[in-house]
Amino acid sequence: DAEITQSPRHKITETGRQVTLACHQTWNHNNMFWYRQDLGHGLRLIHYSYGVQDTNKGEVSDGYSVSRSNTEDLPLTLESAASSQTSVYFCASSAGSGRADTQYFGPGTRLTVL
Amino acid sequence: GNSVTQMEGPVTLSEEAFLTINCTYTATGYPSLFWYVQYPGEGLQLLLKATKADDKGSNKGFEATYRKETTSFHLEKGSVQVSDSAVYFCALSAYSGGGADGLTFGKGTHLIIQP
């Protein structure tokens, strides 16, 4: 069955370190998204991509970067981790280009920055 | 900009009670509306959606109607079960012309159903 996976599921790192969170989908979806989930904020969009070599900034993109070298993967990099980036990160994907498309979410990565 | 407002809870109900979770939105253009559910320790799953005014989305006994005049998309269920305990998110997607936009979420409503 097609799916979307994230790794690692849990990560503890130190302030200032570079961290990369992986997202892999086997649906062959064009669109991929990264969100962070924080208490009192719901989910907020970090970056998204409409296809290979395409990336766009979301609402809370400062301190994060993404690259899209193939259809299946959209890794999220924290260039220099900060305690404010402690959060649960969700990757999602969708097939089409319309506003009605369903986004399918991965299981999440819990990141703690000490 | 776009925004979604929903009651945060926690909302605690007894089994078989009637459920309403309110959701209102602000959006430019004509958004699609979604309810997602998150069970403990899991990612989000689509519960239901509606793409135009007066559409009713439904799934697993849950319903929500897209009300353009009141900019609302309230979630209802006639008789809740313990297994419905979860966090529920209202969300919208507004097409910007560049492609599939990211979703704008409400803060989530934690629902607790007691036996």
Tab-separated table of C-alpha atoms in Angstrom:
chain	number	residue	atom	x	y	z
A	1	ASP	CA	0.000	0.000	0.000
A	2	ALA	CA	1.127	3.541	-0.712
A	3	GLU	CA	2.127	5.494	2.353
A	4	ILE	CA	3.998	8.452	3.759
A	5	THR	CA	6.753	7.859	6.296
A	6	GLN	CA	8.856	10.109	8.485
A	7	SER	CA	12.156	9.478	10.200
A	8	PRO	CA	13.290	9.606	12.855
A	9	ARG	CA	10.117	9.429	14.950
A	10	HIS	CA	11.895	10.999	17.917
A	11	LYS	CA	15.018	13.172	17.956
A	12	ILE	CA	16.870	14.982	20.698
A	13	THR	CA	19.531	17.465	19.673
A	14	GLU	CA	21.462	20.403	21.048
A	15	THR	CA	21.157	24.086	20.298
A	16	GLY	CA	23.196	25.099	17.253
A	17	ARG	CA	23.346	21.674	15.609
A	18	GLN	CA	22.088	21.016	12.102
A	19	VAL	CA	19.200	18.549	11.972
A	20	THR	CA	17.484	16.937	8.991
A	21	LEU	CA	14.070	15.307	9.200
A	22	ALA	CA	13.146	12.890	6.429
A	23	CYS	CA	9.811	12.528	4.654
A	24	HIS	CA	9.148	9.859	2.024
A	25	GLN	CA	5.912	9.148	0.138
A	26	THR	CA	5.127	6.343	-2.252
A	27	TRP	CA	1.940	7.806	-3.759
A	28	ASN	CA	3.844	9.663	-6.487
A	29	HIS	CA	2.145	12.869	-5.308
A	30	ASN	CA	3.352	16.145	-6.796
A	31	ASN	CA	2.708	18.253	-3.695
A	32	MET	CA	4.470	17.890	-0.373
A	33	PHE	CA	4.193	19.973	2.792
A	34	TRP	CA	5.877	20.395	6.152
A	35	TYR	CA	3.976	21.587	9.247
A	36	ARG	CA	4.852	22.028	12.878
A	37	GLN	CA	2.370	21.357	15.679
A	38	ASP	CA	2.533	23.296	18.927
A	39	LEU	CA	0.081	23.510	21.808
A	40	GLY	CA	-2.104	26.557	21.403
A	41	HIS	CA	-1.209	26.998	17.747
A	42	GLY	CA	-2.554	23.968	15.932
A	43	LEU	CA	-0.511	23.154	12.832
A	44	ARG	CA	1.402	25.828	10.942
A	45	LEU	CA	2.897	25.547	7.460
A	46	ILE	CA	6.697	25.677	7.226
A	47	HIS	CA	7.529	24.922	3.565
A	48	TYR	CA	5.878	23.251	0.618
A	49	SER	CA	6.726	21.976	-2.842
A	50	TYR	CA	4.699	21.507	-6.018
A	51	GLY	CA	7.245	19.236	-7.670
A	52	VAL	CA	10.905	18.479	-8.290
A	53	GLN	CA	13.139	21.532	-7.882
A	54	ASP	CA	10.208	23.622	-6.600
A	55	THR	CA	10.082	24.924	-3.014
A	56	ASN	CA	8.033	27.657	-1.336
A	57	LYS	CA	8.014	29.321	2.054
A	58	GLY	CA	5.090	28.951	4.395
A	59	GLU	CA	3.929	30.893	7.416
A	60	VAL	CA	6.822	29.948	9.744
A	61	SER	CA	9.796	29.270	7.437
A	62	ASP	CA	12.560	31.163	9.283
A	63	GLY	CA	15.323	28.779	10.377
A	64	TYR	CA	14.159	25.952	8.092
A	65	SER	CA	15.006	24.866	4.562
A	66	VAL	CA	13.848	22.160	2.153
A	67	SER	CA	14.993	20.758	-1.159
A	68	ARG	CA	13.148	18.547	-3.644
A	69	SER	CA	15.431	16.422	-5.810
A	70	ASN	CA	12.863	13.710	-6.585
A	71	THR	CA	9.124	13.164	-6.349
A	72	GLU	CA	9.203	10.898	-3.291
A	73	ASP	CA	11.233	12.915	-0.768
A	74	LEU	CA	11.123	16.332	0.894
A	75	PRO	CA	13.699	16.546	3.705
A	76	LEU	CA	13.387	19.395	6.206
A	77	THR	CA	16.639	20.896	7.520
A	78	LEU	CA	17.095	23.022	10.599
A	79	GLU	CA	20.335	24.833	9.855
A	80	SER	CA	21.106	25.752	13.477
A	81	ALA	CA	18.583	24.275	15.875
A	82	ALA	CA	17.033	26.553	18.497
A	83	SER	CA	14.960	25.695	21.556
A	84	SER	CA	12.007	27.464	19.944
A	85	GLN	CA	12.054	24.733	17.288
A	86	THR	CA	11.145	22.040	19.806
A	87	SER	CA	7.914	20.746	18.298
A	88	VAL	CA	6.187	17.895	16.535
A	89	TYR	CA	6.763	18.006	12.778
A	90	PHE	CA	4.352	16.546	10.242
A	91	CYS	CA	4.913	15.925	6.579
A	92	ALA	CA	1.970	15.699	4.178
A	93	SER	CA	1.375	15.122	0.481
A	94	SER	CA	-1.408	15.620	-2.043
A	95	ALA	CA	-1.928	14.628	-5.644
A	96	GLY	CA	-3.431	17.492	-7.582
A	97	SER	CA	-3.350	21.262	-7.838
A	98	GLY	CA	-6.819	22.122	-6.633
A	99	ARG	CA	-7.959	23.584	-3.338
A	100	ALA	CA	-10.172	20.545	-2.698
A	101	ASP	CA	-7.347	18.019	-2.671
A	102	THR	CA	-6.963	15.894	0.423
A	103	GLN	CA	-3.611	16.040	2.150
A	104	TYR	CA	-2.284	12.781	3.618
A	105	PHE	CA	-0.172	13.074	6.730
A	106	GLY	CA	2.775	11.121	8.030
A	107	PRO	CA	3.026	9.912	11.648
A	108	GLY	CA	5.138	12.868	12.793
A	109	THR	CA	8.604	13.463	14.256
A	110	ARG	CA	8.937	14.725	17.805
A	111	LEU	CA	12.006	16.994	17.975
A	112	THR	CA	13.489	18.256	21.232
A	113	VAL	CA	16.200	20.913	21.141
A	114	LEU	CA	18.132	21.215	24.414
B	1	GLY	CA	-5.069	36.480	5.377
B	2	ASN	CA	-6.788	33.190	6.046
B	3	SER	CA	-7.702	32.045	9.533
B	4	VAL	CA	-9.752	29.380	11.296
B	5	THR	CA	-11.281	29.693	14.750
B	6	GLN	CA	-12.555	26.713	16.724
B	7	MET	CA	-13.357	25.968	20.349
B	8	GLU	CA	-10.259	24.538	22.001
B	9	GLY	CA	-11.670	22.517	24.856
B	10	PRO	CA	-11.123	20.072	26.273
B	11	VAL	CA	-14.697	19.083	25.578
B	12	THR	CA	-15.861	16.271	27.839
B	13	LEU	CA	-19.036	14.339	27.034
B	14	SER	CA	-20.686	11.136	28.108
B	15	GLU	CA	-21.056	8.249	25.679
B	16	GLU	CA	-24.118	8.609	23.375
B	17	ALA	CA	-24.263	12.387	23.868
B	18	PHE	CA	-24.727	14.804	20.959
B	19	LEU	CA	-21.570	16.537	19.783
B	20	THR	CA	-21.075	19.946	18.227
B	21	ILE	CA	-17.658	21.506	17.657
B	22	ASN	CA	-17.900	25.025	16.271
B	23	CYS	CA	-15.644	26.249	13.480
B	24	THR	CA	-15.663	29.623	11.739
B	25	TYR	CA	-13.284	30.890	9.108
B	26	THR	CA	-11.948	33.959	7.331
B	27	ALA	CA	-10.604	33.535	3.822
B	28	THR	CA	-9.927	35.376	0.612
B	29	GLY	CA	-11.624	33.746	-2.324
B	30	TYR	CA	-13.638	30.569	-2.074
B	31	PRO	CA	-12.001	28.008	0.201
B	32	SER	CA	-12.517	24.301	0.644
B	33	LEU	CA	-13.160	23.227	4.236
B	34	PHE	CA	-11.926	20.153	6.074
B	35	TRP	CA	-12.155	18.360	9.392
B	36	TYR	CA	-9.139	16.286	10.358
B	37	VAL	CA	-8.874	13.983	13.383
B	38	GLN	CA	-5.750	13.086	15.336
B	39	TYR	CA	-5.763	10.042	17.598
B	40	PRO	CA	-3.147	9.861	20.379
B	41	GLY	CA	0.363	9.381	19.047
B	42	GLU	CA	-0.713	9.447	15.403
B	43	GLY	CA	-0.742	11.792	12.436
B	44	LEU	CA	-3.814	13.553	11.121
B	45	GLN	CA	-6.493	11.735	9.140
B	46	LEU	CA	-9.108	13.363	6.963
B	47	LEU	CA	-12.525	13.002	8.564
B	48	LEU	CA	-14.641	14.883	6.022
B	49	LYS	CA	-14.567	17.823	3.637
B	50	ALA	CA	-16.778	20.189	1.643
B	51	THR	CA	-15.811	22.247	-1.363
B	52	LYS	CA	-18.725	24.621	-1.999
B	53	ALA	CA	-21.536	26.410	-0.210
B	54	ASP	CA	-24.269	24.169	1.254
B	55	ASP	CA	-22.206	21.028	0.651
B	56	LYS	CA	-22.439	18.540	3.507
B	57	GLY	CA	-19.440	16.355	4.268
B	58	SER	CA	-20.065	13.168	6.220
B	59	ASN	CA	-18.091	10.175	7.478
B	60	LYS	CA	-18.318	7.713	10.404
B	61	GLY	CA	-21.488	9.401	11.690
B	62	PHE	CA	-19.915	12.874	11.677
B	63	GLU	CA	-21.362	15.669	9.553
B	64	ALA	CA	-20.516	19.274	8.721
B	65	THR	CA	-22.220	21.730	6.350
B	66	TYR	CA	-20.404	24.514	4.499
B	67	ARG	CA	-22.272	27.708	5.426
B	68	LYS	CA	-20.966	30.590	3.340
B	69	GLU	CA	-23.381	33.135	4.808
B	70	THR	CA	-22.103	32.526	8.350
B	71	THR	CA	-18.575	31.445	7.301
B	72	SER	CA	-18.940	28.316	9.411
B	73	PHE	CA	-18.308	24.582	9.185
B	74	HIS	CA	-19.499	23.100	12.487
B	75	LEU	CA	-18.839	19.422	13.194
B	76	GLU	CA	-21.719	17.328	14.578
B	77	LYS	CA	-22.366	13.752	15.615
B	78	GLY	CA	-25.591	12.413	17.008
B	79	SER	CA	-24.207	9.833	19.433
B	80	VAL	CA	-20.538	9.811	20.368
B	81	GLN	CA	-18.534	6.778	21.432
B	82	VAL	CA	-15.468	6.398	23.625
B	83	SER	CA	-13.495	5.625	20.468
B	84	ASP	CA	-14.231	9.168	19.198
B	85	SER	CA	-11.906	10.599	21.835
B	86	ALA	CA	-9.268	12.508	19.864
B	87	VAL	CA	-8.212	15.988	18.783
B	88	TYR	CA	-10.274	17.479	15.955
B	89	PHE	CA	-8.919	20.146	13.618
B	90	CYS	CA	-10.901	22.396	11.337
B	91	ALA	CA	-8.920	23.572	8.301
B	92	LEU	CA	-9.286	25.446	5.040
B	93	SER	CA	-7.537	25.447	1.709
B	94	ALA	CA	-7.691	28.535	-0.477
B	95	TYR	CA	-6.401	28.292	-4.036
B	96	SER	CA	-3.922	31.036	-4.787
B	97	GLY	CA	-3.514	30.297	-8.468
B	98	GLY	CA	-0.031	28.911	-8.037
B	99	GLY	CA	-1.084	25.435	-7.045
B	100	ALA	CA	-2.309	23.499	-4.045
B	101	ASP	CA	-1.876	25.745	-1.033
B	102	GLY	CA	-0.992	24.487	2.384
B	103	LEU	CA	-3.845	24.100	4.829
B	104	THR	CA	-4.694	26.754	7.407
B	105	PHE	CA	-5.656	25.017	10.650
B	106	GLY	CA	-7.581	25.943	13.737
B	107	LYS	CA	-5.908	25.258	17.075
B	108	GLY	CA	-7.664	21.934	17.564
B	109	THR	CA	-10.386	20.719	19.935
B	110	HIS	CA	-9.560	17.956	22.380
B	111	LEU	CA	-12.618	15.709	22.747
B	112	ILE	CA	-12.896	13.322	25.674
B	113	ILE	CA	-15.754	10.811	25.783
B	114	GLN	CA	-16.445	9.147	29.109
B	115	PRO	CA	-18.181	5.748	29.330
